[in-house]
CSV table of C-alpha atoms and ligand atoms in Angstrom, one decimal:
chain,number,residue,atom,x,y,z
L,21,MET,CA,88.5,115.3,176.3
L,22,ASN,CA,87.8,118.8,177.7
L,23,THR,CA,87.0,121.7,175.5
L,24,ARG,CA,90.4,123.2,175.7
L,25,ARG,CA,92.1,120.0,174.8
L,26,PHE,CA,89.7,119.5,171.9
L,27,LEU,CA,90.4,122.9,170.5
L,28,GLN,CA,94.1,122.4,170.8
L,29,THR,CA,93.9,119.1,168.9
L,30,ALA,CA,91.7,120.7,166.3
L,31,ALA,CA,94.1,123.5,165.8
L,32,VAL,CA,97.0,121.1,165.4
L,33,LEU,CA,95.1,119.0,162.9
L,34,ALA,CA,94.0,122.1,160.9
L,35,ALA,CA,97.6,123.3,160.8
L,36,SER,CA,98.9,120.0,159.6
L,37,VAL,CA,96.3,119.8,156.9
L,38,LEU,CA,97.4,123.3,155.9
L,39,ILE,CA,101.1,122.3,155.9
L,40,ALA,CA,100.3,119.2,154.0
L,41,ALA,CA,98.3,121.3,151.4
L,42,CYS,CA,101.1,123.8,151.1
L,43,GLY,CA,103.7,121.2,151.0
L,44,LYS,CA,102.0,119.6,148.2
L,45,LYS,CA,102.4,122.6,146.0
L,46,GLU,CA,106.2,122.5,146.4
L,47,GLU,CA,106.6,118.8,145.9
L,48,PRO,CA,108.2,117.9,142.7
L,49,ALA,CA,106.0,116.1,140.2
L,50,PRO,CA,106.1,112.4,141.2
L,51,ALA,CA,108.9,110.6,139.4
L,52,PRO,CA,107.5,108.6,136.5
L,53,ALA,CA,107.1,105.0,137.4
L,54,ALA,CA,110.3,103.2,136.5
L,55,ALA,CA,110.1,101.8,133.0
L,56,PRO,CA,109.5,98.1,133.1
L,57,ALA,CA,112.5,96.0,132.2
L,58,PRO,CA,112.1,95.5,128.4
L,59,ALA,CA,110.5,92.1,128.0
L,60,ALA,CA,112.3,89.9,125.5
L,61,VAL,CA,110.8,90.4,122.1
L,62,LYS,CA,108.7,87.5,121.2
L,63,THR,CA,109.1,85.7,117.9
L,64,TYR,CA,105.9,84.0,116.5
L,65,THR,CA,106.0,81.3,114.0
L,66,VAL,CA,103.7,82.0,111.0
L,67,GLY,CA,102.5,79.2,108.8
L,68,THR,CA,101.8,79.9,105.2
L,69,ASP,CA,101.2,77.8,102.1
L,70,ALA,CA,103.6,79.8,99.9
L,71,ALA,CA,102.3,78.7,96.6
L,72,TYR,CA,99.6,81.4,96.3
L,73,ALA,CA,101.0,84.4,94.5
L,74,PRO,CA,100.7,87.3,94.9
L,75,PHE,CA,99.7,86.7,98.5
L,76,GLU,CA,102.4,84.2,99.5
L,77,SER,CA,105.0,82.6,97.3
L,78,GLN,CA,108.7,81.8,97.3
L,79,ASN,CA,111.1,83.9,95.2
L,80,GLU,CA,114.2,82.6,93.4
L,81,LYS,CA,116.1,82.8,96.6
L,82,GLY,CA,113.6,80.7,98.4
L,83,GLU,CA,112.4,83.6,100.5
L,84,ILE,CA,108.7,83.8,101.3
L,85,VAL,CA,107.2,87.0,99.9
L,86,GLY,CA,103.9,88.5,99.0
L,87,PHE,CA,101.1,90.7,100.2
L,88,ASP,CA,100.1,88.6,103.2
L,89,ILE,CA,103.7,88.4,104.3
L,90,GLU,CA,104.2,92.1,104.2
L,91,VAL,CA,100.9,92.8,105.9
L,92,VAL,CA,101.8,90.4,108.8
L,93,GLN,CA,105.4,91.9,108.9
L,94,ALA,CA,104.0,95.4,109.2
L,95,ILE,CA,101.5,94.3,111.9
L,96,ALA,CA,104.4,92.7,113.8
L,97,ASP,CA,106.5,95.8,113.6
L,98,LYS,CA,103.6,97.9,115.0
L,99,ALA,CA,102.7,95.4,117.7
L,100,GLY,CA,106.4,94.9,118.7
L,101,PHE,CA,107.0,91.3,118.1
L,102,LYS,CA,109.0,89.3,115.5
L,103,VAL,CA,107.7,86.8,113.0
L,104,LYS,CA,109.2,83.9,111.3
L,105,PHE,CA,107.4,82.6,108.2
L,106,VAL,CA,107.4,78.9,107.6
L,107,ASN,CA,106.2,77.3,104.4
L,108,THR,CA,103.4,75.0,105.5
L,109,PRO,CA,101.4,72.8,103.1
L,110,TRP,CA,97.8,73.8,103.0
L,111,GLU,CA,96.6,70.3,103.8
L,112,GLY,CA,98.2,70.3,107.2
L,113,ILE,CA,98.1,74.0,108.0
L,114,PHE,CA,95.2,74.0,110.4
L,115,ASN,CA,96.5,71.0,112.3
L,116,ALA,CA,99.8,72.7,112.6
L,117,LEU,CA,98.0,75.6,114.3
L,118,GLY,CA,95.9,73.4,116.5
L,119,GLN,CA,99.0,71.5,117.7
L,120,GLY,CA,100.9,74.7,118.4
L,121,ASP,CA,103.6,74.1,115.7
L,122,ARG,CA,102.6,77.5,114.3
L,123,ASP,CA,101.4,80.5,116.4
L,124,LEU,CA,99.5,82.1,113.6
L,125,LEU,CA,98.6,81.5,110.0
L,126,VAL,CA,98.4,83.9,107.1
L,127,SER,CA,97.5,82.1,103.9
L,128,SER,CA,94.7,83.9,102.1
L,129,ILE,CA,92.5,82.0,104.6
L,130,THR,CA,88.8,82.7,104.1
L,131,ILE,CA,87.0,83.2,107.4
L,132,THR,CA,84.2,80.6,107.4
L,133,GLU,CA,81.7,79.6,110.1
L,134,GLU,CA,83.1,76.1,110.0
L,135,ARG,CA,86.7,77.2,110.5
L,136,LYS,CA,85.6,79.5,113.3
L,137,GLN,CA,84.6,76.5,115.3
L,138,THR,CA,88.3,75.4,115.6
L,139,MET,CA,90.3,78.5,115.4
L,140,ASP,CA,90.0,82.3,115.9
L,141,PHE,CA,90.3,84.9,113.2
L,142,THR,CA,91.4,88.5,113.2
L,143,ASP,CA,89.3,91.2,111.7
L,144,PRO,CA,89.1,90.7,107.9
L,145,TYR,CA,92.0,92.1,106.0
L,146,PHE,CA,91.1,91.3,102.4
L,147,ASP,CA,87.9,90.8,100.3
L,148,ALA,CA,87.9,88.0,97.8
L,149,ALA,CA,85.7,85.7,95.8
L,150,GLN,CA,86.1,82.6,93.6
L,151,LEU,CA,87.0,83.0,89.9
L,152,ILE,CA,87.0,80.5,87.1
L,153,ALA,CA,90.0,79.9,84.8
L,154,VAL,CA,89.4,78.2,81.5
L,155,HIS,CA,91.1,77.9,78.1
L,156,LYS,CA,90.6,80.9,75.8
L,157,ASP,CA,88.3,79.0,73.5
L,158,SER,CA,86.2,77.5,76.2
L,159,LYS,CA,82.4,77.9,76.0
L,160,VAL,CA,82.1,78.1,79.8
L,161,ALA,CA,80.3,81.4,80.6
L,162,SER,CA,79.1,80.7,84.2
L,163,PHE,CA,79.7,78.6,87.2
L,164,ALA,CA,76.7,76.4,86.4
L,165,ASP,CA,78.4,75.5,83.1
L,166,LEU,CA,81.0,73.6,85.2
L,167,LYS,CA,78.3,71.1,86.5
L,168,LYS,CA,79.5,68.2,84.3
L,169,LEU,CA,83.1,69.3,83.5
L,170,LYS,CA,86.4,68.3,85.0
L,171,VAL,CA,87.2,71.0,87.5
L,172,GLY,CA,90.5,71.4,89.4
L,173,VAL,CA,90.6,72.8,92.9
L,174,GLN,CA,93.0,73.0,95.8
L,175,THR,CA,91.9,70.4,98.3
L,176,GLY,CA,90.0,71.8,101.3
L,177,THR,CA,89.7,75.4,100.0
L,178,THR,CA,86.6,77.4,99.5
L,179,GLY,CA,87.0,76.7,95.8
L,180,ASP,CA,86.7,73.0,96.6
L,181,GLU,CA,83.6,73.7,98.7
L,182,ALA,CA,82.0,75.7,95.9
L,183,VAL,CA,82.6,73.0,93.3
L,184,SER,CA,81.6,70.2,95.8
L,185,LYS,CA,78.3,72.0,96.2
L,186,LEU,CA,77.7,72.3,92.5
L,187,GLN,CA,78.7,68.7,91.5
L,188,GLY,CA,78.3,66.8,94.8
L,189,LYS,CA,81.2,66.2,97.1
L,190,THR,CA,81.9,62.7,95.7
L,191,SER,CA,81.8,63.7,92.0
L,192,THR,CA,84.7,62.1,90.1
L,193,ASN,CA,84.9,65.2,88.0
L,194,ILE,CA,86.3,67.2,90.8
L,195,LYS,CA,90.1,67.0,90.6
L,196,ARG,CA,91.7,67.9,93.9
L,197,PHE,CA,95.3,69.2,94.0
L,198,GLU,CA,97.8,69.9,96.7
L,199,SER,CA,98.3,73.4,95.5
L,200,THR,CA,96.5,75.9,93.3
L,201,PRO,CA,99.4,76.2,90.8
L,202,LEU,CA,99.3,72.4,90.3
L,203,ALA,CA,95.7,72.7,89.3
L,204,LEU,CA,96.4,75.5,86.9
L,205,LYS,CA,99.3,73.6,85.4
L,206,GLU,CA,96.9,70.7,84.8
L,207,LEU,CA,94.6,73.1,83.1
L,208,GLU,CA,97.4,74.2,80.8
L,209,SER,CA,98.2,70.7,79.8
L,210,GLY,CA,94.6,70.0,79.1
L,211,GLY,CA,93.9,67.4,81.8
L,212,ILE,CA,91.0,69.4,83.2
L,213,ASP,CA,88.4,71.9,81.8
L,214,ALA,CA,88.5,74.6,84.5
L,215,VAL,CA,90.0,75.7,87.7
L,216,VAL,CA,88.1,77.4,90.5
L,217,ALA,CA,90.2,79.3,93.0
L,218,ASP,CA,90.5,82.8,94.7
L,219,ASN,CA,90.1,85.7,92.2
L,220,GLY,CA,93.4,87.3,93.2
L,221,VAL,CA,95.4,84.2,92.5
L,222,VAL,CA,93.6,83.1,89.4
L,223,GLY,CA,93.8,86.6,87.9
L,224,HIS,CA,97.5,86.8,88.8
L,225,TYR,CA,98.3,83.5,87.2
L,226,VAL,CA,96.4,84.1,84.0
L,227,ALA,CA,98.1,87.6,83.7
L,228,ASN,CA,101.6,86.3,84.3
L,229,ASN,CA,101.7,82.7,83.2
L,230,ALA,CA,98.9,82.0,80.8
L,231,ALA,CA,97.8,85.3,79.3
L,232,GLY,CA,97.8,83.9,75.8
L,233,SER,CA,96.0,80.6,76.6
L,234,PHE,CA,93.6,81.2,79.5
L,235,LYS,CA,90.7,83.5,80.3
L,236,THR,CA,88.8,84.1,83.5
L,237,VAL,CA,85.1,83.8,84.0
L,238,ASN,CA,83.4,85.6,86.8
L,239,ASP,CA,80.1,84.6,88.2
L,240,PRO,CA,78.0,86.8,90.5
L,241,SER,CA,76.7,83.7,92.3
L,242,PHE,CA,80.0,83.3,94.1
L,243,VAL,CA,79.6,84.4,97.7
L,244,PRO,CA,81.8,87.2,99.0
L,245,GLU,CA,84.8,86.0,101.1
L,246,GLN,CA,87.1,87.7,103.5
L,247,TYR,CA,90.6,86.7,104.5
L,248,GLY,CA,91.6,86.7,108.2
L,249,ILE,CA,94.7,85.8,110.1
L,250,ALA,CA,94.2,82.7,112.2
L,251,VAL,CA,95.4,81.9,115.7
L,252,LYS,CA,94.8,78.9,117.9
L,253,LYS,CA,91.3,79.0,119.5
L,254,GLY,CA,91.5,81.0,122.7
L,255,ASN,CA,94.8,82.8,122.0
L,256,THR,CA,93.1,86.1,122.8
L,257,GLU,CA,96.4,87.8,123.7
L,258,LEU,CA,97.9,87.3,120.2
L,259,LEU,CA,94.6,87.9,118.5
L,260,ALA,CA,94.2,91.3,120.2
L,261,ALA,CA,97.8,92.3,119.3
L,262,LEU,CA,97.2,91.3,115.7
L,263,ASN,CA,93.9,93.2,115.5
L,264,GLN,CA,95.5,96.3,117.1
L,265,GLY,CA,98.4,96.1,114.6
L,266,LEU,CA,96.1,95.7,111.7
L,267,ALA,CA,94.0,98.7,112.8
L,268,ALA,CA,97.3,100.7,113.1
L,269,ILE,CA,98.6,99.8,109.7
L,270,ARG,CA,95.2,100.7,108.2
L,271,ALA,CA,95.2,104.0,110.1
L,272,ASP,CA,98.7,105.1,109.1
L,273,GLY,CA,98.4,104.2,105.4
L,274,THR,CA,100.8,101.2,105.4
L,275,TYR,CA,98.0,98.8,104.5
L,276,GLU,CA,96.9,101.0,101.6
L,277,ARG,CA,100.5,101.3,100.3
L,278,LEU,CA,100.9,97.5,100.3
L,279,TYR,CA,97.5,97.0,98.6
L,280,THR,CA,98.4,99.4,95.8
L,281,LYS,CA,101.9,97.8,95.5
L,282,TYR,CA,100.4,94.4,95.0
L,283,PHE,CA,97.1,95.1,93.3
L,284,GLY,CA,97.9,98.2,91.3
L,285,ALA,CA,95.0,100.2,92.6
L,286,PRO,CA,93.6,101.5,96.0
L,287,SER,CA,91.5,99.0,98.0
L,288,LYS,CA,88.4,101.1,97.7
I,30,LIG,N1,90.8,81.4,100.4
I,30,LIG,C1,90.7,80.0,100.1
I,30,LIG,C2,90.4,79.3,101.4
I,30,LIG,O1,90.5,79.8,102.5
I,30,LIG,C3,92.0,79.5,99.6
I,30,LIG,C4,93.2,79.8,100.4
I,30,LIG,C5,94.4,79.0,99.9
I,30,LIG,N2,95.6,79.6,100.4
I,30,LIG,C6,96.9,79.2,100.1
I,30,LIG,N3,97.9,79.8,100.5
I,30,LIG,N4,97.0,78.1,99.4
I,30,LIG,O2,90.0,78.2,101.3
């Protein structure tokens, strides 16, 4: 290429850069990317053992209601999916998740190291601990006092674990029930000496069903527990959506409103 030719080419190039630059200014803002076709709204099946008021229970109409239910519904609304709650007995609840019969579980489930081996949990959404229920005239004043007594628990719960530790797993004085209300009914009829279960549920039952006949005994040796929503191990997509929804309902005050609605006071 000779010098003249070079200069010509350079000039043409410079001009086109200039035109392009000018042209850019006039160009309308790029059209927004076409909105993706709305994906069908997903419906997730939620397993819950609905015999655990005020967290999950069935009302007179047979509808599943409670704090956990409203929390998950609020999370779903934020995250843009639907939920269908299915009453699921506690004893089979983790299998139902593992087999894919339920997409998630909300059931006042304490996050434990052992459970984390077989399922994934969201960030904690509730602080809890065990609490003892006994008859009003009982001499029980601490957890250690239950060492030799007949104690009712719901099979496979953290209450069961605590009493199993105290008495030994095979102790015949541990009376295991399918549900916590069944254990509490047995206490009412005098078949057992105490019930150990989550504080929210024991407190609720005593206040609403047995205020005249039961009292609760707290023991500082009970370890702090936290509830989480469970998904099948490895279901990171749903887990992330639930965590984002949970953070969103905490941030916008929905969580606090529900907490106060069910527990009569703010969460902290
Ligand atoms: N928090 C206890 C646990 O995880 C008891 C939960 C029982 N929940 C229920 N809905 N029955 O073991």
